[in-house]
Coordinates of C-alpha atoms in Angstrom, one line a residue:
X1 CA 118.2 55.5 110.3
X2 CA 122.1 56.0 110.1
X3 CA 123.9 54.1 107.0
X4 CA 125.5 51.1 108.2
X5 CA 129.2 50.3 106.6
X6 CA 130.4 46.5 106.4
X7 CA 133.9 46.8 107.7
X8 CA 134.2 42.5 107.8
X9 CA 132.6 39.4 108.7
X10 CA 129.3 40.5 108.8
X11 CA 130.7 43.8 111.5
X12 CA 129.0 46.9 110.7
X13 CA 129.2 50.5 111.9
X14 CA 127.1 53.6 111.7
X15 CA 128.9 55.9 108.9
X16 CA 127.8 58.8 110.7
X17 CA 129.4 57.9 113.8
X18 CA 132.8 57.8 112.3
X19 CA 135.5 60.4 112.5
X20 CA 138.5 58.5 110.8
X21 CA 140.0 55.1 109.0
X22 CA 143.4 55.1 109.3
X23 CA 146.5 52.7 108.9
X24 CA 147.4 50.3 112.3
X25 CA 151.1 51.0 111.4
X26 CA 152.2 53.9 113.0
X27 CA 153.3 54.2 116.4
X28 CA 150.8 57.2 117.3
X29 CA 147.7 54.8 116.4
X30 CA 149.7 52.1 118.6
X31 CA 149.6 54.5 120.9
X32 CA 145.8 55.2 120.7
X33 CA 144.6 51.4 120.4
X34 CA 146.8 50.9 123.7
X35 CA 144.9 53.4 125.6
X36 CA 141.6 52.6 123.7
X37 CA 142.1 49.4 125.2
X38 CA 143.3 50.1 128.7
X39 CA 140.5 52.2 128.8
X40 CA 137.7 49.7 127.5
X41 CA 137.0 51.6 124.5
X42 CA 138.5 48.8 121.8
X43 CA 136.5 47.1 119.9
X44 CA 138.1 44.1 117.8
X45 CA 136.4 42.8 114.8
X46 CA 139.0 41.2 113.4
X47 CA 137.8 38.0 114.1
X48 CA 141.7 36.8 114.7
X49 CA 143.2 38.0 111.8
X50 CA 145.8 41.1 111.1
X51 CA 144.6 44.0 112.1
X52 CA 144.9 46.3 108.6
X53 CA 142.9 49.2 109.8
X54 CA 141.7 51.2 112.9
X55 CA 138.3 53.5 112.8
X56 CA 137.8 56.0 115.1
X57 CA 133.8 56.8 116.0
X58 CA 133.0 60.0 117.6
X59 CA 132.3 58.3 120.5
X60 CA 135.8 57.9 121.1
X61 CA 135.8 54.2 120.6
X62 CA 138.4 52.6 118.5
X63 CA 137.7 49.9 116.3
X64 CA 139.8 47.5 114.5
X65 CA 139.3 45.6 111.2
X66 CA 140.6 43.2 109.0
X67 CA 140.0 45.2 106.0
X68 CA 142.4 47.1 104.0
X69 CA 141.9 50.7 105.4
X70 CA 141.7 52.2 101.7
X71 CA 139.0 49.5 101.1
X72 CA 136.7 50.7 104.1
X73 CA 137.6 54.7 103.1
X74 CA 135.6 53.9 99.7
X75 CA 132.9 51.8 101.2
X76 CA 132.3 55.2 103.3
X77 CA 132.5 57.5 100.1
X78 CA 129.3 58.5 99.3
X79 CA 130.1 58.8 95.7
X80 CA 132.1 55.3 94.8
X81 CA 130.0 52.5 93.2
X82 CA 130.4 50.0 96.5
X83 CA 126.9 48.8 97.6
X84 CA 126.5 49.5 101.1
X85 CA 124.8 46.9 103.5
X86 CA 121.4 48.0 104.5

């Protein structure tokens, strides 16, 4: 069974599955969530709030969270001392 990572309010993803966590801010990840979206591949878990990072899966889906995009890079290290959700 894959490892599931919290990336907010109580969203989790299959670390496996993911190929990046990057930063909303720049224009070429504007660019991606526009055409993840025009596309139906965005999935928002924000839950309403700022957007403060984008995952991309290996499915080609594109995710947003409300989490701090260094935040959800150590919940997916293998070696830091965050306790995964199981």
């Amino acid at each position: 069974m894959p490892k599931m990572v919290n990336i907010g309010f109580g969203n989790s993803v299959a670390s496996d599955r993911v190929i990046a966590v990057v930063s909303p801010n720049g224009a070429p990840i504007k660019r991606l969530r526009d055409e993840a979206k025009a596309e139906k591949r965005l999935i928002d878990a924000t839950q309403g709030r700022k957007t403060r990072s984008v995952i991309i899966t290996d499915s080609n889906h594109v995710i947003l969270s409300a989490i701090q995009s260094e935040t959800l890079a150590q919940r997916f290290d293998p070696d830091s001392k965050y306790e995964r959700s199981k």
